[in-house]
Coordinates of C-alpha atoms and ligand atoms in Angstrom, one line a residue:
M212 CA -145.4 94.8 -21.3
E213 CA -147.5 92.5 -23.6
F214 CA -150.3 90.5 -22.0
S215 CA -149.3 86.9 -21.4
T216 CA -151.0 84.0 -19.7
D217 CA -147.6 82.9 -18.2
L218 CA -147.4 82.8 -14.4
A219 CA -144.1 84.7 -14.7
Y220 CA -146.0 87.7 -16.1
A221 CA -148.5 87.8 -13.2
K222 CA -145.6 87.5 -10.8
T223 CA -143.9 90.5 -12.4
L224 CA -147.1 92.5 -12.1
D225 CA -147.3 91.7 -8.4
A226 CA -143.7 92.5 -7.8
S227 CA -144.0 95.9 -9.3
D228 CA -147.3 96.7 -7.5
P229 CA -146.7 99.6 -5.1
L230 CA -149.8 98.6 -3.1
R231 CA -148.9 94.9 -2.6
A232 CA -148.2 95.3 1.1
F233 CA -151.8 96.3 1.8
R234 CA -152.9 92.6 1.5
Q235 CA -151.2 92.2 5.0
A236 CA -153.7 94.7 6.4
F237 CA -156.6 92.2 5.9
L238 CA -157.7 88.8 7.4
L239 CA -158.0 86.4 4.5
P240 CA -160.3 83.3 4.5
K241 CA -158.3 80.1 4.4
H242 CA -158.4 77.2 1.9
G243 CA -156.5 74.2 3.2
D244 CA -153.1 75.4 4.4
G245 CA -153.1 78.6 2.3
D246 CA -155.2 81.6 1.6
A247 CA -158.4 81.3 -0.3
I248 CA -158.8 83.4 -3.5
Y249 CA -161.4 85.9 -2.3
F250 CA -163.1 87.6 -5.3
L251 CA -166.2 88.7 -3.4
G252 CA -165.2 92.2 -2.3
N253 CA -168.3 93.3 -4.2
S254 CA -170.5 91.3 -1.8
L255 CA -168.8 91.5 1.6
G256 CA -165.4 93.1 1.8
L257 CA -162.8 91.5 3.9
Q258 CA -162.0 92.4 7.5
P259 CA -159.1 94.8 8.1
R260 CA -156.8 93.6 10.9
S261 CA -157.3 96.9 12.7
T262 CA -161.1 96.5 13.0
A263 CA -161.2 94.4 16.1
S264 CA -159.1 96.7 18.2
A265 CA -161.0 99.8 16.9
I266 CA -164.2 98.2 18.1
Q267 CA -162.6 97.1 21.4
A268 CA -161.6 100.8 22.0
V269 CA -165.3 101.8 21.9
L270 CA -166.2 99.0 24.2
D271 CA -163.5 100.1 26.6
Q272 CA -164.7 103.7 26.5
W273 CA -168.2 102.5 27.3
S274 CA -167.1 100.3 30.2
E275 CA -164.9 103.1 31.6
S276 CA -167.3 106.0 31.3
G277 CA -170.8 104.9 30.6
V278 CA -172.8 107.6 28.9
E279 CA -170.0 110.1 29.5
A280 CA -168.1 108.5 26.7
F281 CA -170.2 110.6 24.3
F282 CA -168.3 113.6 25.6
K283 CA -164.9 112.3 26.8
G284 CA -162.2 109.7 26.2
K285 CA -159.8 109.4 23.2
T286 CA -162.6 109.8 20.7
P287 CA -165.7 111.3 22.2
W288 CA -168.6 109.6 20.5
L289 CA -170.2 113.0 19.6
D290 CA -167.2 113.9 17.5
F291 CA -167.0 110.6 15.7
H292 CA -169.1 111.5 12.7
S293 CA -166.7 114.4 11.7
K294 CA -163.8 111.9 11.5
L295 CA -165.6 109.8 8.8
T296 CA -166.8 112.4 6.4
T297 CA -163.4 113.6 5.2
P298 CA -162.0 110.2 4.2
L299 CA -165.4 109.3 2.6
S300 CA -165.4 112.6 0.7
R301 CA -162.2 111.6 -1.1
I302 CA -163.8 108.3 -2.2
V303 CA -167.0 109.8 -3.6
G304 CA -165.7 113.2 -4.7
C305 CA -167.4 115.9 -2.7
Q306 CA -167.1 118.2 0.3
P307 CA -167.1 116.5 3.7
H308 CA -170.2 118.4 4.8
E309 CA -172.1 116.9 1.9
I310 CA -171.9 113.5 3.5
V311 CA -173.9 112.0 6.3
V312 CA -173.1 108.5 7.7
M313 CA -176.3 106.9 9.0
N314 CA -178.6 103.9 9.0
Q315 CA -178.3 101.5 6.1
L316 CA -178.7 101.7 2.4
S317 CA -182.3 100.8 1.8
V318 CA -183.5 102.9 4.7
N319 CA -181.5 105.9 3.4
L320 CA -183.0 105.5 0.0
H321 CA -186.4 106.0 1.5
L322 CA -185.2 109.0 3.4
M323 CA -183.7 110.6 0.3
L324 CA -186.8 109.9 -1.7
A325 CA -188.8 111.6 1.0
S326 CA -186.8 114.7 0.3
F327 CA -185.9 114.5 -3.4
Y328 CA -188.9 112.8 -5.0
R329 CA -191.0 115.9 -5.4
P330 CA -193.9 115.1 -7.7
M331 CA -195.7 118.2 -8.9
G332 CA -198.7 118.4 -11.3
K333 CA -198.0 115.9 -14.1
R334 CA -194.3 115.8 -13.2
T335 CA -194.5 112.6 -11.2
K336 CA -192.4 110.0 -13.0
I337 CA -189.2 108.3 -11.9
L338 CA -186.8 106.9 -14.6
C339 CA -184.8 103.9 -13.4
E340 CA -182.8 100.8 -14.5
Y341 CA -184.5 97.7 -15.7
K342 CA -183.5 94.9 -13.2
A343 CA -182.0 97.2 -10.6
F344 CA -180.9 95.4 -7.4
P345 CA -184.2 94.0 -5.9
S346 CA -184.1 96.2 -2.8
D347 CA -184.0 99.3 -5.0
Q348 CA -187.0 98.0 -6.9
Y349 CA -188.9 97.4 -3.6
V350 CA -188.0 100.8 -2.3
L351 CA -189.1 102.6 -5.4
H352 CA -192.3 100.6 -5.7
S353 CA -193.4 101.0 -2.1
H354 CA -192.3 104.6 -1.9
V355 CA -194.2 105.7 -4.9
Q356 CA -197.3 103.8 -3.6
H357 CA -196.9 105.4 -0.2
R358 CA -197.0 108.8 -1.9
G359 CA -200.3 107.9 -3.5
Y360 CA -199.1 107.1 -7.1
D361 CA -199.4 104.0 -9.1
P362 CA -196.0 102.4 -9.6
S363 CA -196.9 100.9 -13.0
E364 CA -197.6 104.4 -14.4
T365 CA -194.9 106.2 -12.4
L366 CA -191.8 104.1 -12.8
I367 CA -190.2 104.0 -16.2
E368 CA -187.6 101.3 -16.6
V369 CA -184.9 101.5 -19.3
K370 CA -183.9 98.1 -20.7
P371 CA -180.9 96.9 -22.7
R372 CA -181.6 96.6 -26.4
E373 CA -182.7 93.2 -27.8
G374 CA -179.8 90.8 -27.8
E375 CA -177.7 93.1 -25.5
Y376 CA -176.9 92.8 -21.8
T377 CA -176.0 96.4 -20.8
I378 CA -177.9 99.7 -21.2
R379 CA -176.6 102.3 -23.6
L380 CA -176.2 105.8 -22.4
E381 CA -177.9 107.1 -25.6
D382 CA -181.0 105.1 -24.7
I383 CA -181.1 106.5 -21.2
V384 CA -180.8 110.0 -22.5
A385 CA -183.5 109.4 -25.1
R386 CA -185.9 108.1 -22.5
I387 CA -185.2 111.2 -20.3
E388 CA -185.9 113.5 -23.3
E389 CA -189.1 111.6 -24.2
N390 CA -190.5 112.2 -20.7
I391 CA -189.2 115.7 -20.4
E392 CA -192.5 117.2 -19.1
E393 CA -193.4 114.3 -16.7
L394 CA -190.1 113.4 -15.1
A395 CA -189.6 114.2 -11.4
L396 CA -186.5 112.1 -10.8
V397 CA -183.9 110.0 -12.5
F398 CA -182.8 107.3 -10.0
W399 CA -179.9 105.1 -11.2
G400 CA -177.2 102.7 -10.0
G401 CA -173.6 103.8 -10.3
V402 CA -172.6 100.3 -11.1
N403 CA -175.1 97.6 -12.0
Y404 CA -174.8 94.7 -9.5
Y405 CA -175.5 92.0 -12.1
T406 CA -173.5 93.0 -15.1
G407 CA -170.9 95.2 -13.5
Q408 CA -171.6 98.0 -16.0
V409 CA -170.4 101.4 -14.8
F410 CA -172.8 104.2 -15.8
D411 CA -171.9 107.6 -16.9
M412 CA -173.3 109.4 -13.9
K413 CA -172.2 112.8 -15.1
S414 CA -174.0 112.6 -18.4
I415 CA -177.1 111.1 -16.8
T416 CA -177.2 113.9 -14.2
K417 CA -176.8 116.5 -16.9
A418 CA -179.7 115.0 -19.0
A419 CA -181.9 114.8 -15.9
H420 CA -181.3 118.4 -15.1
L421 CA -181.9 119.6 -18.7
A422 CA -185.3 117.8 -18.4
G423 CA -186.1 119.7 -15.2
A424 CA -185.7 116.5 -13.0
L425 CA -183.4 115.7 -10.2
A426 CA -180.8 112.9 -10.3
G427 CA -180.0 110.4 -7.5
F428 CA -177.7 107.4 -7.5
D429 CA -177.3 104.1 -5.6
L430 CA -173.5 103.7 -5.2
A431 CA -173.6 100.3 -3.4
H432 CA -171.3 98.8 -6.1
A433 CA -169.5 102.1 -6.9
A434 CA -168.2 103.5 -3.6
G435 CA -164.7 102.2 -3.0
N436 CA -164.6 100.7 -6.5
V437 CA -164.6 103.4 -9.1
S438 CA -163.6 107.0 -9.4
L439 CA -166.5 109.3 -8.4
D440 CA -166.9 113.1 -8.5
L441 CA -170.4 113.6 -7.1
H442 CA -170.1 117.3 -6.3
D443 CA -168.7 118.4 -9.7
W444 CA -171.0 116.1 -11.6
D445 CA -173.8 118.1 -9.9
V446 CA -175.5 115.0 -8.6
D447 CA -178.4 115.8 -6.3
F448 CA -178.2 112.9 -3.9
A449 CA -176.6 109.5 -3.6
C450 CA -176.6 106.6 -1.1
W451 CA -174.3 103.7 -0.5
C452 CA -173.5 100.9 1.9
S453 CA -170.1 100.3 3.5
Y454 CA -169.9 96.5 3.7
K455 CA -169.1 95.8 0.0
Y456 CA -165.9 97.5 -1.4
L457 CA -165.7 99.7 1.8
N458 CA -164.8 96.7 4.0
S459 CA -166.6 97.9 7.1
G460 CA -168.3 94.6 8.0
P461 CA -171.7 93.0 7.8
G462 CA -174.5 95.5 8.5
A463 CA -172.1 98.4 8.5
M464 CA -173.4 101.9 8.5
G465 CA -174.6 103.3 5.2
A466 CA -174.0 106.9 4.0
A467 CA -175.6 109.5 1.8
F468 CA -174.4 112.5 -0.2
I469 CA -176.6 115.5 -0.4
H470 CA -175.4 118.3 -2.7
E471 CA -174.8 121.5 -0.6
R472 CA -177.4 123.5 -2.6
F473 CA -180.1 121.7 -0.6
H474 CA -178.7 122.0 2.9
K475 CA -180.5 125.2 3.8
D476 CA -183.6 124.6 1.6
A477 CA -186.5 125.0 4.0
H478 CA -189.0 123.9 1.3
L479 CA -187.6 120.4 1.2
N480 CA -189.6 117.7 2.9
R481 CA -187.6 115.9 5.4
L482 CA -188.4 113.1 7.8
A483 CA -186.8 114.4 11.0
G484 CA -185.3 112.9 14.2
W485 CA -183.4 114.4 17.1
W486 CA -180.0 113.5 15.8
G487 CA -180.5 115.7 12.8
N488 CA -181.1 118.7 15.1
R489 CA -178.2 121.1 15.6
A490 CA -175.7 119.4 17.9
D491 CA -175.3 122.5 20.0
T492 CA -179.0 122.7 20.9
R493 CA -179.9 119.0 20.6
F494 CA -179.8 118.3 24.3
Q495 CA -181.9 121.3 25.2
M496 CA -184.8 119.0 24.1
K497 CA -186.8 121.8 22.4
P498 CA -190.1 121.0 20.7
E499 CA -189.1 122.6 17.3
F500 CA -186.7 120.8 15.0
D501 CA -183.8 123.0 14.1
P502 CA -181.6 120.9 11.6
E503 CA -177.9 121.1 11.1
A504 CA -177.2 123.2 8.0
D505 CA -175.4 120.4 6.2
A506 CA -176.0 116.7 5.3
S507 CA -175.9 115.7 8.9
G508 CA -179.2 117.4 9.3
W509 CA -180.8 114.3 7.7
Q510 CA -179.8 112.1 10.6
L511 CA -182.6 110.6 12.7
S512 CA -181.3 108.3 15.5
T513 CA -178.4 107.9 17.8
P514 CA -175.7 106.2 15.8
S515 CA -173.6 103.3 16.9
P516 CA -170.0 104.2 17.8
I517 CA -169.2 100.5 17.4
L518 CA -170.2 100.6 13.7
Y519 CA -168.5 104.0 13.3
A520 CA -165.3 102.5 14.6
A521 CA -165.5 99.6 12.1
L522 CA -166.0 102.1 9.2
L523 CA -163.2 104.4 10.4
A524 CA -160.7 101.5 10.7
S525 CA -161.5 100.6 7.1
L526 CA -161.3 104.2 5.8
Q527 CA -157.9 104.6 7.4
V528 CA -156.6 101.8 5.1
F529 CA -158.0 103.7 2.1
E530 CA -156.4 106.8 3.3
Q531 CA -153.0 105.1 3.7
A532 CA -153.2 103.6 0.2
G533 CA -154.6 106.7 -1.5
Y534 CA -157.8 106.3 -3.6
E535 CA -156.2 107.4 -6.8
N536 CA -153.5 104.7 -6.4
L537 CA -156.2 102.1 -5.7
I538 CA -158.1 103.1 -8.9
K539 CA -154.9 102.9 -10.9
K540 CA -154.1 99.4 -9.6
S541 CA -157.7 98.4 -10.1
R542 CA -157.5 99.4 -13.8
G543 CA -154.3 97.3 -14.1
M544 CA -156.1 94.3 -12.6
Q545 CA -159.1 94.8 -14.9
A546 CA -156.9 95.0 -17.9
Y547 CA -155.1 91.8 -16.9
L548 CA -158.3 90.0 -16.1
H549 CA -159.8 91.1 -19.5
G550 CA -156.6 89.8 -21.1
W551 CA -157.5 86.4 -19.7
I552 CA -161.1 86.6 -20.7
H553 CA -160.3 87.5 -24.3
D554 CA -157.7 84.7 -24.4
I555 CA -160.4 82.2 -23.2
L556 CA -163.0 83.6 -25.6
E557 CA -160.6 83.0 -28.5
T558 CA -159.6 79.5 -27.5
A559 CA -162.5 77.9 -25.7
P560 CA -165.4 76.2 -27.6
S561 CA -167.5 78.9 -29.2
G562 CA -170.5 80.0 -27.1
S563 CA -169.3 78.4 -23.9
M564 CA -168.8 81.7 -22.2
I565 CA -170.3 85.2 -22.7
L566 CA -168.8 88.3 -21.1
L567 CA -171.7 90.5 -19.8
T568 CA -169.6 93.3 -18.5
P569 CA -168.8 96.0 -21.1
D570 CA -165.4 95.9 -22.8
Q571 CA -164.8 99.6 -22.7
T572 CA -162.5 100.6 -19.8
E573 CA -164.7 103.5 -18.6
E574 CA -167.7 101.2 -18.4
R575 CA -166.3 98.7 -16.0
G576 CA -165.0 98.5 -12.4
S577 CA -163.5 95.6 -10.4
Q578 CA -166.3 93.2 -11.2
I579 CA -166.8 91.1 -14.3
S580 CA -169.9 89.0 -14.9
L581 CA -169.6 85.9 -17.0
L582 CA -172.5 83.9 -18.5
F583 CA -172.1 80.2 -19.1
P584 CA -174.9 78.9 -21.2
R585 CA -173.9 75.3 -20.5
A586 CA -172.8 73.9 -17.1
G587 CA -172.2 77.1 -15.3
R588 CA -173.1 75.5 -12.0
E589 CA -170.5 72.8 -12.5
L590 CA -167.9 75.4 -13.2
F591 CA -168.9 77.3 -10.1
N592 CA -168.6 74.2 -8.0
L593 CA -165.1 73.5 -9.4
M594 CA -164.1 77.1 -8.4
E595 CA -165.3 76.4 -4.9
T596 CA -163.3 73.2 -4.6
Q597 CA -160.2 75.1 -5.8
G598 CA -160.6 77.7 -3.0
I599 CA -162.0 80.5 -5.2
Y600 CA -164.7 82.6 -3.7
A601 CA -166.9 83.7 -6.6
D602 CA -170.6 84.6 -6.8
W603 CA -173.2 82.5 -8.4
R604 CA -176.4 84.1 -9.8
E605 CA -179.1 81.7 -11.0
P606 CA -179.4 80.4 -13.6
D607 CA -176.0 80.7 -15.3
V608 CA -173.9 83.7 -14.2
I609 CA -170.6 83.9 -12.3
R610 CA -169.5 87.2 -10.9
V611 CA -165.9 87.8 -9.7
A612 CA -164.4 91.1 -8.4
P613 CA -160.6 91.1 -7.8
V614 CA -160.0 94.2 -5.6
P615 CA -156.8 96.3 -5.4
L616 CA -156.5 96.4 -1.7
Y617 CA -156.1 92.7 -1.0
N618 CA -156.1 90.7 -4.3
T619 CA -153.1 89.8 -6.4
F620 CA -152.4 89.4 -10.1
E621 CA -151.3 85.8 -9.4
E622 CA -154.8 85.1 -8.0
I623 CA -156.3 86.3 -11.3
H624 CA -153.8 84.1 -13.1
Q625 CA -155.0 81.0 -11.1
F626 CA -158.7 81.9 -11.8
G627 CA -157.9 82.3 -15.5
R628 CA -156.0 79.1 -15.7
I629 CA -158.6 77.0 -14.0
L630 CA -161.5 78.5 -16.0
K631 CA -159.7 78.0 -19.3
K632 CA -158.7 74.4 -18.6
A633 CA -162.3 73.6 -17.5
L634 CA -163.8 75.1 -20.6
M635 CA -161.3 73.4 -22.9
E636 CA -162.1 70.0 -21.4
R637 CA -165.7 70.3 -22.1
Ligands
LIG10 C1 -176.1 95.6 -1.8 C2 -177.1 96.5 -2.3 C3 -178.3 96.9 -1.6 C4 -178.4 96.4 -0.2 O1 -179.1 97.3 0.7 P1 -179.0 97.2 2.3 O2 -180.1 98.1 2.7 O3 -177.6 97.6 2.7 O4 -179.2 95.8 2.7 C5 -179.2 97.7 -2.1 N1 -179.0 98.2 -3.4 C6 -178.0 97.8 -4.2 C7 -177.8 98.4 -5.6 C8 -177.0 97.0 -3.6 O5 -176.0 96.6 -4.4

């Protein structure tokens, strides 16, 4: 069907959406008597209805059995980790044993850098995105410094070209090739948090490997949002959080992917803790560290079954919906949203709105970022009064991310209609 700004068109899209029932699996924030329009799944995903009872079950097991709950009950806590890796592996595209669920994102980045930033001789440099998420910048900076290198000489940032907002793949590859003898690592985001640009992780990995460097990714805005194939892309490592598109709640556990070729590599540096020791000898309390021969060998501390339960409850919703189906619906929503954006760009006063997110389908996920050179804040306030949850980035950017699990085409219609009207009235 042809794109149309008519409400009837949005309603038709919703009516023919095979995943429309999944909205009922979530608790939606209210606005007045109805549901708010929550377009912030890229910031904090909404709470599945099943989360509270899943957490309660862990609390019950604790109250009934104390420490014995690690070994008995419906889900012995020691077995919990193995229930998470299979559903996660379908989301990021790898083998279950290549995933470890642990800690949180920034912590895991440091742990992965301890293993995979391996400066040798003049091969010390790390290539990264200009204006990556601040935590990633702090992690890279402090980690490099901690290892005795000067961040200003070691970190190479690739910028968008003059007058452009996103970074071209050809420019990333060119910078990799320029530094072919000095590059230790290419560390990149899967999806840029600010522009919503989805990067070609396969090509970046390939270019890094051809240059003799490793390739690692931050998937905070990619996991649960876009199609990923980490193992086949030959990515070396990746980390992500579970509270954005993965709907596992504030402070949810992060996870890391470590390609299986490293699992038994004894030359790799690793910061160790007892939870990374082989499970069958962990409680023998031996002085030597004997790691698990898979990604779980990177664990350090006793994990929280309460947080595991919140993650599993959310992953079960993904399992029921099917990740492929979600991606398909997400593409449909993006196409519809882009239909609106193009309609507005053609009709609103020239220069009143700029789309920062790339237009090419393969370079965008759920999120779009819009720049309003004049009166962006007023527009954002208007959205708020209309019950639309969007994200404001100083000084002039609004980010919205309709997600396939709980958003509707009609909500995108409302957003488009309000935005268009506001811009036309200016
Ligand atoms: C959200 C986000 C983080 C946050 O890290 P935490 O350690 O989970 O607080 C880091 N990096 C990126 C790219 C993010 O999008």
